[in-house]
C-alpha cells in the first residue's frame, strides 16, 4: 500500500476501538492514512488517540473555523485513493445512502470521488432491519463495496451477524482492491448498452424497456480497473462514465455500423445492448394519420444481428453476449452461445419481478464456451459487472 492515500472513516459504534488497530495495520503496510470521525465517534475513541497514531490532524468537526478555512474535507477527498468506513454504524450508512452531510464523515463522503469500502458493525436487530438493508442495497447499486460483518457475540450480549469483520479480512480486502485496481490495464473493451429505436414515422418508433444500466456498469467498472473502454449506447437517461470513449446511436443499423468499425481494434466485446430485432420496412416521411376506426398493419423486416456479423470477423477477441429470455432460459442461452460463436453468455429471465430491465439488480446465469453453467445470486448490476470482468480477464488471458 506504499504511496496509497486512504481515508479511514470511523463512526460511533463500540467497534470504533478496533479502528485504532486497523489504523496501525494500514500504516504498517506503508499507507498514508487520514482519519475522519463521525459526530459522535469521539465518544468512543478520542481524536487525540487517532491523531497521535496517524501523526496527522484528525478531521472530526464540521463547524470548526480552522479546518473550514482551508476546506480540509475537499482536499482530503481530492487526494485519497480509497475511503474505508470502518466501523460503519446504521446511522452512518443511512446518511451515506441518503445524501445527508451533517458531520465530518458524511460530508466528506458526499464530496469524495474515489472508490469506497464499508465494513458495517451494529447490533443484529439493526443489521436485519429493512431500512438498513435498503440503505445497503442503495449503496451497493452505486458501486460501494461492502465487507460483510461476521456472526458472533455482540456488545449487547446477543449472538448473531453484526460484528465488525475480522481486521485481517478488512486488510486483505483493501489489499486486493489495490491489486485488482488496474488488473484490466492494456485491455481494450468495447461495450454496447441500452435499447435501440427503430423509427416508423417522424414521431414514432419501436423500442424496448432496456435502461442501459448493465452495460454502463460494465463500462464504468472496466474503466475503473484500468481498461481502455469504448461505450456504444442506444438512447438512455444515463450519464456516460467519465473517461470512456462514448459513441451514441439510435437504430440497430447505426449500432451495427459502430460495432463493425470499433471491433477489430478491441480485445473484448460485451454486447449488453437490447438490440431491436425488427425495423419498419418503409419509414414514413410524414406522421401516419389515424383513419377513423381503421386499424394499421405494420410491415417489419429483420435488423442485422450484430453478434452474428461479429462472429464472421472475430479473431482472438473474447465476445460476451446476453440472452434475455422469458422461457427455457438455459436452452435458449446455449443456442445463442453456439450460433453466435460466443465465449460467454449472460442469461437472465426478464419475466422475473424486481430484476432485469430498468432495475439496479439482476439475477443472471453465466454459460461459458465449455457450456459450464453458473447461477449467480441476485445482486447489484455493478457487482455482476465486476464478476463478468473477472471472467473476461481469465478467459482473455487463456486465448
Ligand atoms: N443481438 C445482436 N443483434 C441483434 C439482436 C440481438 O447483436 N439484432 C445480441 C444482443 O445484444 C444479445 C444477444 O444478441 O447480446 C442475444 O439477444 P436476445 O435479444 O436475447 O436474442 P436474439 O438473438 O435477438 O433472439 P430472440 O429475440 O429470438 O430471443
CSV table of C-alpha atoms and ligand atoms in Angstrom, one decimal:
chain,number,residue,atom,x,y,z
A,1,UNK,CA,0.0,0.0,0.0
A,2,UNK,CA,3.0,2.2,-0.3
A,3,UNK,CA,2.1,5.7,-1.6
A,4,UNK,CA,-1.6,4.9,-1.3
A,5,UNK,CA,-3.7,7.6,0.4
A,6,UNK,CA,-6.5,6.0,2.5
A,7,UNK,CA,-9.3,7.9,4.3
A,8,UNK,CA,-10.2,5.7,7.3
A,9,UNK,CA,-13.6,6.9,8.4
A,10,UNK,CA,-14.7,5.9,11.9
A,11,UNK,CA,-18.3,6.1,13.1
A,12,UNK,CA,-19.7,5.9,16.6
A,13,UNK,CA,-20.1,2.3,17.5
A,14,UNK,CA,-18.4,0.2,20.2
A,15,UNK,CA,-16.2,-1.4,17.4
A,16,UNK,CA,-14.6,2.1,17.0
A,17,UNK,CA,-11.8,0.9,19.3
A,18,UNK,CA,-10.9,-1.7,16.6
A,19,UNK,CA,-10.3,1.1,14.1
A,20,UNK,CA,-7.2,2.1,16.2
A,21,UNK,CA,-5.6,-1.3,15.5
A,22,UNK,CA,-6.8,-1.1,11.8
A,23,UNK,CA,-5.0,2.3,11.5
A,24,UNK,CA,-1.8,0.7,12.8
A,25,UNK,CA,-2.1,-2.2,10.4
A,26,UNK,CA,-2.7,0.1,7.4
A,27,UNK,CA,0.3,2.2,8.5
A,28,UNK,CA,2.4,-0.9,8.8
A,29,UNK,CA,1.6,-1.6,5.1
A,30,UNK,CA,3.0,1.9,4.4
A,31,UNK,CA,-0.3,3.5,3.5
A,32,UNK,CA,-0.9,7.2,4.2
A,33,UNK,CA,-3.9,7.3,6.4
A,34,UNK,CA,-6.2,10.3,7.1
A,35,UNK,CA,-8.7,9.8,9.9
A,36,UNK,CA,-12.2,11.2,9.7
A,37,UNK,CA,-14.7,10.8,12.5
A,38,UNK,CA,-18.5,10.9,12.6
A,39,UNK,CA,-20.1,13.4,15.0
A,40,UNK,CA,-20.1,11.0,18.0
A,41,UNK,CA,-17.1,8.7,17.2
A,42,UNK,CA,-15.0,10.7,19.6
A,43,UNK,CA,-17.2,9.5,22.4
A,44,UNK,CA,-15.7,6.0,21.9
A,45,UNK,CA,-12.1,6.9,21.0
A,46,UNK,CA,-10.7,10.4,21.3
A,47,UNK,CA,-9.5,12.2,18.3
A,48,UNK,CA,-6.2,12.6,20.1
A,49,UNK,CA,-5.6,8.8,20.1
A,50,UNK,CA,-6.0,8.8,16.3
A,51,UNK,CA,-4.0,12.0,15.9
A,52,UNK,CA,-1.1,10.6,17.8
A,53,UNK,CA,-1.0,7.3,15.9
A,54,UNK,CA,-1.7,8.7,12.4
A,55,UNK,CA,0.6,11.6,13.0
A,56,UNK,CA,-1.9,13.8,11.2
A,57,UNK,CA,-4.7,16.2,12.3
A,58,UNK,CA,-8.0,14.3,12.5
A,59,UNK,CA,-10.9,15.7,10.7
A,60,UNK,CA,-13.8,15.5,13.1
A,61,UNK,CA,-15.5,18.8,13.3
A,62,UNK,CA,-17.6,20.2,10.5
A,63,UNK,CA,-18.1,23.6,12.1
A,64,UNK,CA,-14.6,24.4,13.0
A,65,UNK,CA,-13.0,27.7,12.0
A,66,UNK,CA,-9.5,26.3,11.5
A,67,UNK,CA,-10.5,23.4,9.2
A,68,UNK,CA,-13.2,25.2,7.4
A,69,UNK,CA,-10.8,27.9,6.3
A,70,UNK,CA,-8.6,25.5,4.3
A,71,UNK,CA,-11.6,23.4,3.0
A,72,UNK,CA,-9.9,20.4,4.5
A,73,UNK,CA,-12.5,17.9,3.6
A,74,UNK,CA,-12.4,18.8,-0.1
A,75,UNK,CA,-8.6,18.5,-0.1
A,76,UNK,CA,-8.7,15.1,1.6
A,77,UNK,CA,-11.4,13.9,-0.8
A,78,UNK,CA,-9.4,15.0,-3.8
A,79,UNK,CA,-6.3,13.3,-2.7
A,80,UNK,CA,-7.4,9.9,-1.4
A,81,UNK,CA,-7.2,6.6,-3.4
A,82,UNK,CA,-9.8,4.9,-1.1
A,83,UNK,CA,-12.3,5.8,1.5
A,84,UNK,CA,-12.7,2.9,4.1
A,85,UNK,CA,-15.5,3.3,6.5
A,86,UNK,CA,-14.8,1.0,9.5
A,87,UNK,CA,-16.8,0.6,11.6
A,88,UNK,CA,-19.9,1.9,9.8
A,89,UNK,CA,-23.0,2.2,12.1
A,90,UNK,CA,-26.6,2.0,10.9
A,91,UNK,CA,-26.8,5.8,11.2
A,92,UNK,CA,-23.8,6.5,9.1
A,93,UNK,CA,-25.0,4.0,6.5
A,94,UNK,CA,-28.3,5.9,6.4
A,95,UNK,CA,-26.6,9.2,5.9
A,96,UNK,CA,-24.4,7.9,3.2
A,97,UNK,CA,-27.3,6.2,1.3
A,98,UNK,CA,-29.5,9.3,1.5
A,99,UNK,CA,-27.1,12.1,0.8
A,100,UNK,CA,-27.1,13.7,4.3
A,101,UNK,CA,-24.0,15.6,5.2
A,102,UNK,CA,-24.3,16.9,8.8
A,103,UNK,CA,-21.0,15.7,10.2
A,104,UNK,CA,-17.4,15.5,9.0
A,105,UNK,CA,-17.7,11.8,7.9
A,106,UNK,CA,-20.9,12.1,5.9
A,107,UNK,CA,-19.8,15.5,4.5
A,108,UNK,CA,-16.5,14.0,3.2
A,109,UNK,CA,-18.3,11.0,1.7
A,110,UNK,CA,-20.5,13.3,-0.4
A,111,UNK,CA,-17.5,15.2,-1.7
A,112,UNK,CA,-15.4,12.1,-2.3
A,113,UNK,CA,-15.0,11.0,-5.9
A,114,UNK,CA,-13.0,7.8,-5.5
A,115,UNK,CA,-13.8,4.1,-4.5
A,116,UNK,CA,-15.5,3.5,-1.2
A,117,UNK,CA,-15.4,0.4,1.0
A,118,UNK,CA,-17.6,-0.1,4.1
A,119,UNK,CA,-17.3,-2.5,7.0
A,120,UNK,CA,-20.5,-2.3,9.0
A,121,UNK,CA,-20.8,-3.1,12.7
A,122,UNK,CA,-24.0,-3.0,14.7
A,123,UNK,CA,-26.5,-4.9,16.8
A,124,UNK,CA,-28.1,-7.8,15.0
A,125,UNK,CA,-31.6,-6.4,15.1
A,126,UNK,CA,-30.3,-3.2,13.4
A,127,UNK,CA,-28.4,-5.4,10.8
A,128,UNK,CA,-31.6,-7.2,10.0
A,129,UNK,CA,-33.7,-4.1,9.8
A,130,UNK,CA,-35.3,-3.5,6.4
A,131,UNK,CA,-34.3,0.2,6.4
A,132,UNK,CA,-30.7,-0.7,6.9
A,133,UNK,CA,-30.9,-3.4,4.2
A,134,UNK,CA,-32.4,-0.9,1.8
A,135,UNK,CA,-29.6,1.6,2.5
A,136,UNK,CA,-27.0,-1.1,1.9
A,137,UNK,CA,-28.7,-2.1,-1.4
A,138,UNK,CA,-28.7,1.6,-2.5
A,139,UNK,CA,-25.0,2.0,-1.7
A,140,UNK,CA,-24.1,-1.3,-3.4
A,141,UNK,CA,-26.0,-0.3,-6.6
A,142,UNK,CA,-23.8,2.9,-6.7
A,143,UNK,CA,-20.7,0.7,-6.7
A,144,UNK,CA,-19.8,0.9,-3.0
A,145,UNK,CA,-18.1,-2.3,-1.8
A,146,UNK,CA,-19.1,-4.0,1.5
A,147,UNK,CA,-17.0,-6.1,3.8
A,148,UNK,CA,-19.8,-8.1,5.5
A,149,UNK,CA,-19.9,-8.3,9.3
A,150,UNK,CA,-19.3,-11.6,11.0
A,151,UNK,CA,-21.6,-13.7,13.2
A,152,UNK,CA,-20.6,-13.9,16.9
A,153,UNK,CA,-21.2,-12.4,20.3
A,154,UNK,CA,-22.1,-8.7,20.1
A,155,UNK,CA,-21.5,-6.0,22.6
A,156,UNK,CA,-25.2,-6.1,23.6
A,157,UNK,CA,-24.6,-9.8,24.7
A,158,UNK,CA,-26.7,-11.2,21.9
A,159,UNK,CA,-25.3,-13.6,19.2
A,160,UNK,CA,-25.8,-13.0,15.5
A,161,UNK,CA,-24.5,-11.2,12.5
A,162,UNK,CA,-23.3,-7.6,13.1
A,163,UNK,CA,-19.7,-7.9,14.5
A,164,UNK,CA,-17.2,-5.9,12.5
A,165,UNK,CA,-15.3,-8.2,10.1
A,166,UNK,CA,-12.0,-9.5,11.3
A,167,UNK,CA,-9.3,-6.9,10.8
A,168,UNK,CA,-7.2,-9.3,8.8
A,169,UNK,CA,-10.1,-9.8,6.4
A,170,UNK,CA,-10.5,-6.0,6.1
A,171,UNK,CA,-6.8,-5.6,5.4
A,172,UNK,CA,-6.9,-8.4,2.8
A,173,UNK,CA,-9.9,-6.7,1.0
A,174,UNK,CA,-8.1,-3.4,0.9
A,175,UNK,CA,-5.0,-5.1,-0.4
A,176,UNK,CA,-6.9,-6.9,-3.1
A,177,UNK,CA,-8.8,-3.8,-4.0
A,178,UNK,CA,-5.5,-2.1,-4.8
A,179,UNK,CA,-4.2,-5.2,-6.6
A,180,UNK,CA,-7.2,-5.5,-8.9
A,181,UNK,CA,-7.5,-1.8,-9.4
A,182,UNK,CA,-5.6,-1.8,-12.6
A,183,UNK,CA,-5.8,-5.5,-13.5
A,184,UNK,CA,-7.5,-4.7,-16.8
A,185,UNK,CA,-4.8,-2.3,-17.9
A,186,UNK,CA,-3.8,-2.9,-21.5
A,187,UNK,CA,-7.2,-4.4,-22.5
A,188,UNK,CA,-9.4,-2.6,-25.0
A,189,UNK,CA,-13.0,-3.3,-24.1
A,190,UNK,CA,-16.0,-2.5,-26.4
A,191,UNK,CA,-19.3,-2.4,-24.6
A,192,UNK,CA,-22.8,-1.8,-26.1
A,193,UNK,CA,-25.7,-0.8,-24.0
A,194,UNK,CA,-29.3,0.4,-23.9
A,195,UNK,CA,-32.2,-0.2,-26.3
A,196,UNK,CA,-32.4,0.8,-30.0
A,197,UNK,CA,-35.1,3.0,-31.5
A,198,UNK,CA,-36.5,1.8,-34.9
A,199,UNK,CA,-38.4,4.7,-36.4
A,200,UNK,CA,-41.8,4.2,-38.0
A,201,UNK,CA,-42.5,7.9,-38.9
A,202,UNK,CA,-41.1,11.2,-37.7
A,203,UNK,CA,-42.7,10.9,-34.3
A,204,UNK,CA,-43.0,7.2,-33.6
A,205,UNK,CA,-40.5,4.3,-33.0
A,206,UNK,CA,-40.4,0.7,-31.8
A,207,UNK,CA,-38.2,0.1,-28.8
A,208,UNK,CA,-38.0,-1.9,-25.6
A,209,UNK,CA,-37.6,-1.0,-21.9
A,210,UNK,CA,-33.9,-1.5,-21.6
A,211,UNK,CA,-32.4,1.1,-19.3
A,212,UNK,CA,-28.7,0.6,-20.2
A,213,UNK,CA,-27.7,0.1,-16.6
A,214,UNK,CA,-26.0,-3.2,-17.1
A,215,UNK,CA,-23.8,-2.1,-20.0
A,216,UNK,CA,-23.0,1.3,-18.3
A,217,UNK,CA,-22.0,-0.7,-15.1
A,218,UNK,CA,-19.6,-2.9,-17.2
A,219,UNK,CA,-18.1,0.2,-18.9
A,220,UNK,CA,-17.7,2.1,-15.6
A,221,UNK,CA,-16.1,-0.8,-13.7
A,222,UNK,CA,-13.9,-1.7,-16.7
A,223,UNK,CA,-12.6,1.8,-16.8
A,224,UNK,CA,-12.1,1.9,-13.0
A,225,UNK,CA,-10.0,-1.3,-13.4
A,226,UNK,CA,-7.7,0.3,-16.0
A,227,UNK,CA,-9.2,-0.9,-19.3
A,228,UNK,CA,-9.5,1.3,-22.3
A,229,UNK,CA,-13.2,1.4,-22.9
A,230,UNK,CA,-15.5,2.3,-25.8
A,231,UNK,CA,-19.2,2.5,-25.0
A,232,UNK,CA,-21.7,2.4,-27.8
A,233,UNK,CA,-25.1,3.3,-26.5
A,234,UNK,CA,-28.6,3.5,-27.7
A,235,UNK,CA,-30.9,6.2,-26.2
A,236,UNK,CA,-30.8,6.1,-22.4
A,237,UNK,CA,-31.2,8.5,-19.5
A,238,UNK,CA,-27.8,7.6,-18.1
A,239,UNK,CA,-24.6,9.8,-17.9
A,240,UNK,CA,-21.7,8.2,-19.7
A,241,UNK,CA,-19.0,7.1,-17.2
A,242,UNK,CA,-16.1,9.5,-17.2
A,243,UNK,CA,-13.0,8.5,-19.2
A,244,UNK,CA,-14.8,6.2,-21.6
A,245,UNK,CA,-14.9,6.8,-25.4
A,246,UNK,CA,-18.7,7.3,-25.8
A,247,UNK,CA,-20.5,6.8,-29.0
A,248,UNK,CA,-24.2,7.4,-29.2
A,249,UNK,CA,-26.6,5.8,-31.7
A,250,UNK,CA,-30.3,5.3,-32.2
A,251,UNK,CA,-31.0,2.4,-34.5
A,252,UNK,CA,-29.8,-1.2,-34.7
A,253,UNK,CA,-28.3,-0.4,-38.1
A,254,UNK,CA,-26.3,2.5,-36.6
A,255,UNK,CA,-25.2,0.4,-33.7
A,256,UNK,CA,-24.1,-2.3,-36.1
A,257,UNK,CA,-22.0,0.2,-38.1
A,258,UNK,CA,-20.3,1.5,-35.0
A,259,UNK,CA,-19.5,-2.1,-33.7
A,260,UNK,CA,-18.1,-3.1,-37.1
A,261,UNK,CA,-15.8,0.0,-37.0
A,262,UNK,CA,-14.6,-0.5,-33.4
A,263,UNK,CA,-14.5,-4.3,-33.0
A,264,UNK,CA,-11.3,-5.1,-35.0
A,265,UNK,CA,-9.2,-2.8,-32.7
A,266,UNK,CA,-10.7,-4.3,-29.5
A,267,UNK,CA,-9.8,-7.4,-27.3
A,268,UNK,CA,-13.2,-7.8,-25.8
A,269,UNK,CA,-16.8,-7.2,-26.8
A,270,UNK,CA,-19.6,-7.1,-24.2
A,271,UNK,CA,-22.8,-6.9,-26.2
A,272,UNK,CA,-25.3,-6.0,-23.5
A,273,UNK,CA,-27.5,-3.8,-25.7
A,274,UNK,CA,-31.1,-4.9,-26.2
A,275,UNK,CA,-30.9,-4.5,-30.0
A,276,UNK,CA,-34.3,-4.3,-31.8
A,277,UNK,CA,-34.8,-7.4,-33.9
A,278,UNK,CA,-37.2,-5.7,-36.4
A,279,UNK,CA,-37.4,-2.4,-38.1
A,280,UNK,CA,-40.1,-0.8,-40.4
A,281,UNK,CA,-39.9,-2.0,-44.0
A,282,UNK,CA,-40.7,1.6,-45.0
A,283,UNK,CA,-40.0,4.7,-43.0
A,284,UNK,CA,-43.0,7.1,-43.5
A,285,UNK,CA,-41.8,10.7,-44.2
A,286,UNK,CA,-45.0,12.2,-42.7
A,287,UNK,CA,-46.7,11.3,-39.5
A,288,UNK,CA,-49.0,8.2,-40.0
A,289,UNK,CA,-52.6,9.6,-39.6
A,290,UNK,CA,-55.3,7.8,-37.8
A,291,UNK,CA,-58.1,6.8,-40.2
A,292,UNK,CA,-61.3,6.6,-38.2
A,293,UNK,CA,-61.7,3.2,-36.7
A,294,UNK,CA,-59.5,1.5,-39.2
A,295,UNK,CA,-56.5,-0.4,-37.8
A,296,UNK,CA,-52.9,-0.3,-39.1
A,297,UNK,CA,-50.7,-3.1,-40.2
A,298,UNK,CA,-47.0,-2.5,-39.8
A,299,UNK,CA,-44.7,-4.3,-42.2
A,300,UNK,CA,-41.5,-5.1,-40.3
A,301,UNK,CA,-38.2,-6.6,-41.6
A,302,UNK,CA,-35.4,-8.1,-39.5
A,303,UNK,CA,-32.5,-6.0,-38.5
A,304,UNK,CA,-28.9,-7.3,-38.9
A,305,UNK,CA,-27.9,-9.5,-35.9
A,306,UNK,CA,-24.8,-7.6,-34.7
A,307,UNK,CA,-23.2,-10.6,-32.9
A,308,UNK,CA,-23.8,-12.8,-36.0
A,309,UNK,CA,-22.0,-10.2,-38.1
A,310,UNK,CA,-19.2,-10.0,-35.5
A,311,UNK,CA,-18.8,-13.8,-35.5
A,312,UNK,CA,-17.8,-13.6,-39.2
A,313,UNK,CA,-14.8,-11.2,-38.4
A,314,UNK,CA,-13.9,-12.4,-35.0
A,315,UNK,CA,-10.2,-13.4,-34.5
A,316,UNK,CA,-8.7,-13.5,-31.0
A,317,UNK,CA,-11.4,-11.4,-29.3
A,318,UNK,CA,-13.3,-12.5,-26.3
A,319,UNK,CA,-17.0,-12.0,-27.0
A,320,UNK,CA,-19.8,-11.9,-24.4
A,321,UNK,CA,-23.4,-11.9,-25.3
A,322,UNK,CA,-26.6,-11.6,-23.3
A,323,UNK,CA,-29.7,-13.6,-23.5
A,324,UNK,CA,-33.0,-12.0,-22.3
A,325,UNK,CA,-35.5,-14.8,-22.0
A,326,UNK,CA,-39.0,-15.4,-20.7
A,327,UNK,CA,-38.8,-19.2,-21.0
A,328,UNK,CA,-36.3,-22.1,-21.5
A,329,UNK,CA,-33.5,-19.9,-20.1
A,330,UNK,CA,-30.5,-22.2,-20.3
A,331,UNK,CA,-31.5,-24.0,-23.6
A,332,UNK,CA,-32.1,-20.7,-25.4
A,333,UNK,CA,-28.9,-19.2,-24.0
A,334,UNK,CA,-26.9,-22.3,-25.1
A,335,UNK,CA,-28.3,-22.0,-28.7
A,336,UNK,CA,-27.3,-18.3,-28.8
A,337,UNK,CA,-23.8,-19.1,-27.4
A,338,UNK,CA,-23.3,-21.7,-30.2
A,339,UNK,CA,-24.9,-19.9,-33.1
A,340,UNK,CA,-23.2,-16.6,-32.4
A,341,UNK,CA,-19.8,-18.2,-31.5
A,342,UNK,CA,-19.7,-16.5,-28.1
A,343,UNK,CA,-17.1,-17.1,-25.4
A,344,UNK,CA,-19.6,-16.4,-22.6
A,345,UNK,CA,-23.3,-15.7,-22.4
A,346,UNK,CA,-25.1,-13.9,-19.6
A,347,UNK,CA,-28.7,-15.3,-19.4
A,348,UNK,CA,-31.5,-13.7,-17.5
A,349,UNK,CA,-35.1,-14.3,-17.0
A,350,UNK,CA,-36.7,-10.9,-17.9
A,351,UNK,CA,-40.2,-12.1,-16.7
A,352,UNK,CA,-39.0,-12.3,-13.0
A,353,UNK,CA,-40.2,-9.4,-10.9
A,354,UNK,CA,-37.7,-6.9,-9.4
A,355,UNK,CA,-34.8,-7.8,-11.7
A,356,UNK,CA,-33.7,-7.3,-15.3
A,357,UNK,CA,-34.7,-4.3,-17.4
A,358,UNK,CA,-34.8,-0.9,-15.5
A,359,UNK,CA,-33.8,-2.5,-12.2
A,360,UNK,CA,-30.5,-1.8,-10.3
A,361,UNK,CA,-30.3,-5.5,-9.6
A,362,UNK,CA,-30.3,-8.7,-11.6
A,363,UNK,CA,-30.1,-12.4,-11.2
A,364,UNK,CA,-28.1,-14.0,-14.0
A,365,UNK,CA,-26.8,-17.3,-15.1
A,366,UNK,CA,-23.4,-17.5,-16.9
A,367,UNK,CA,-22.7,-20.1,-19.5
A,368,UNK,CA,-19.2,-20.4,-20.9
A,369,UNK,CA,-17.8,-21.8,-24.1
A,370,UNK,CA,-17.4,-25.2,-22.4
A,371,UNK,CA,-21.1,-25.0,-21.7
A,372,UNK,CA,-20.5,-24.8,-17.9
A,373,UNK,CA,-23.5,-23.2,-16.2
A,374,UNK,CA,-23.0,-21.0,-13.2
A,375,UNK,CA,-26.0,-19.5,-11.4
A,376,UNK,CA,-25.2,-16.2,-9.6
A,377,UNK,CA,-27.4,-14.9,-6.7
A,378,UNK,CA,-29.4,-11.8,-7.1
A,379,UNK,CA,-27.0,-8.8,-6.8
A,380,UNK,CA,-26.4,-5.2,-7.9
A,381,UNK,CA,-25.5,-4.8,-11.6
A,382,UNK,CA,-22.3,-3.1,-10.6
A,383,UNK,CA,-21.3,-6.4,-8.8
A,384,UNK,CA,-22.4,-8.5,-11.7
A,385,UNK,CA,-20.2,-6.3,-13.9
A,386,UNK,CA,-17.2,-7.0,-11.8
A,387,UNK,CA,-17.8,-10.8,-11.8
A,388,UNK,CA,-18.1,-10.6,-15.6
A,389,UNK,CA,-14.9,-8.6,-15.9
A,390,UNK,CA,-13.1,-11.3,-13.7
A,391,UNK,CA,-14.3,-14.0,-16.1
A,392,UNK,CA,-13.3,-11.9,-19.1
A,393,UNK,CA,-9.9,-11.3,-17.7
A,394,UNK,CA,-9.1,-15.0,-17.1
A,395,UNK,CA,-10.8,-16.0,-20.4
A,396,UNK,CA,-9.0,-13.4,-22.5
A,397,UNK,CA,-5.7,-14.4,-20.9
A,398,UNK,CA,-6.2,-18.1,-21.8
A,399,UNK,CA,-6.8,-17.2,-25.5
B,1,LIG,N1,-28.2,-9.0,-30.6
B,1,LIG,C1,-27.5,-8.5,-31.6
B,1,LIG,N2,-28.2,-8.1,-32.7
B,1,LIG,C2,-29.5,-8.1,-32.8
B,1,LIG,C3,-30.2,-8.7,-31.7
B,1,LIG,C4,-29.5,-9.1,-30.6
B,1,LIG,O1,-26.3,-8.5,-31.6
B,1,LIG,N3,-30.1,-7.7,-33.9
B,1,LIG,C5,-27.4,-9.5,-29.4
B,1,LIG,C6,-27.8,-8.9,-28.1
B,1,LIG,O2,-27.1,-7.7,-27.8
B,1,LIG,C7,-27.5,-10.0,-27.1
B,1,LIG,C8,-27.7,-11.3,-27.9
B,1,LIG,O3,-27.7,-10.9,-29.3
B,1,LIG,O4,-26.2,-10.0,-26.7
B,1,LIG,C9,-29.0,-12.0,-27.6
B,1,LIG,O5,-30.1,-11.1,-27.8
B,1,LIG,P1,-31.6,-11.6,-27.5
B,1,LIG,O6,-32.5,-10.4,-27.7
B,1,LIG,O7,-31.6,-12.3,-26.2
B,1,LIG,O8,-31.8,-12.7,-28.6
B,1,LIG,P2,-32.0,-12.6,-30.1
B,1,LIG,O9,-30.7,-13.1,-30.7
B,1,LIG,O10,-32.5,-11.3,-30.6
B,1,LIG,O11,-33.1,-13.8,-30.3
B,1,LIG,P3,-34.6,-13.8,-29.7
B,1,LIG,O12,-35.0,-12.4,-29.6
B,1,LIG,O13,-35.3,-14.6,-30.7
B,1,LIG,O14,-34.5,-14.5,-28.4
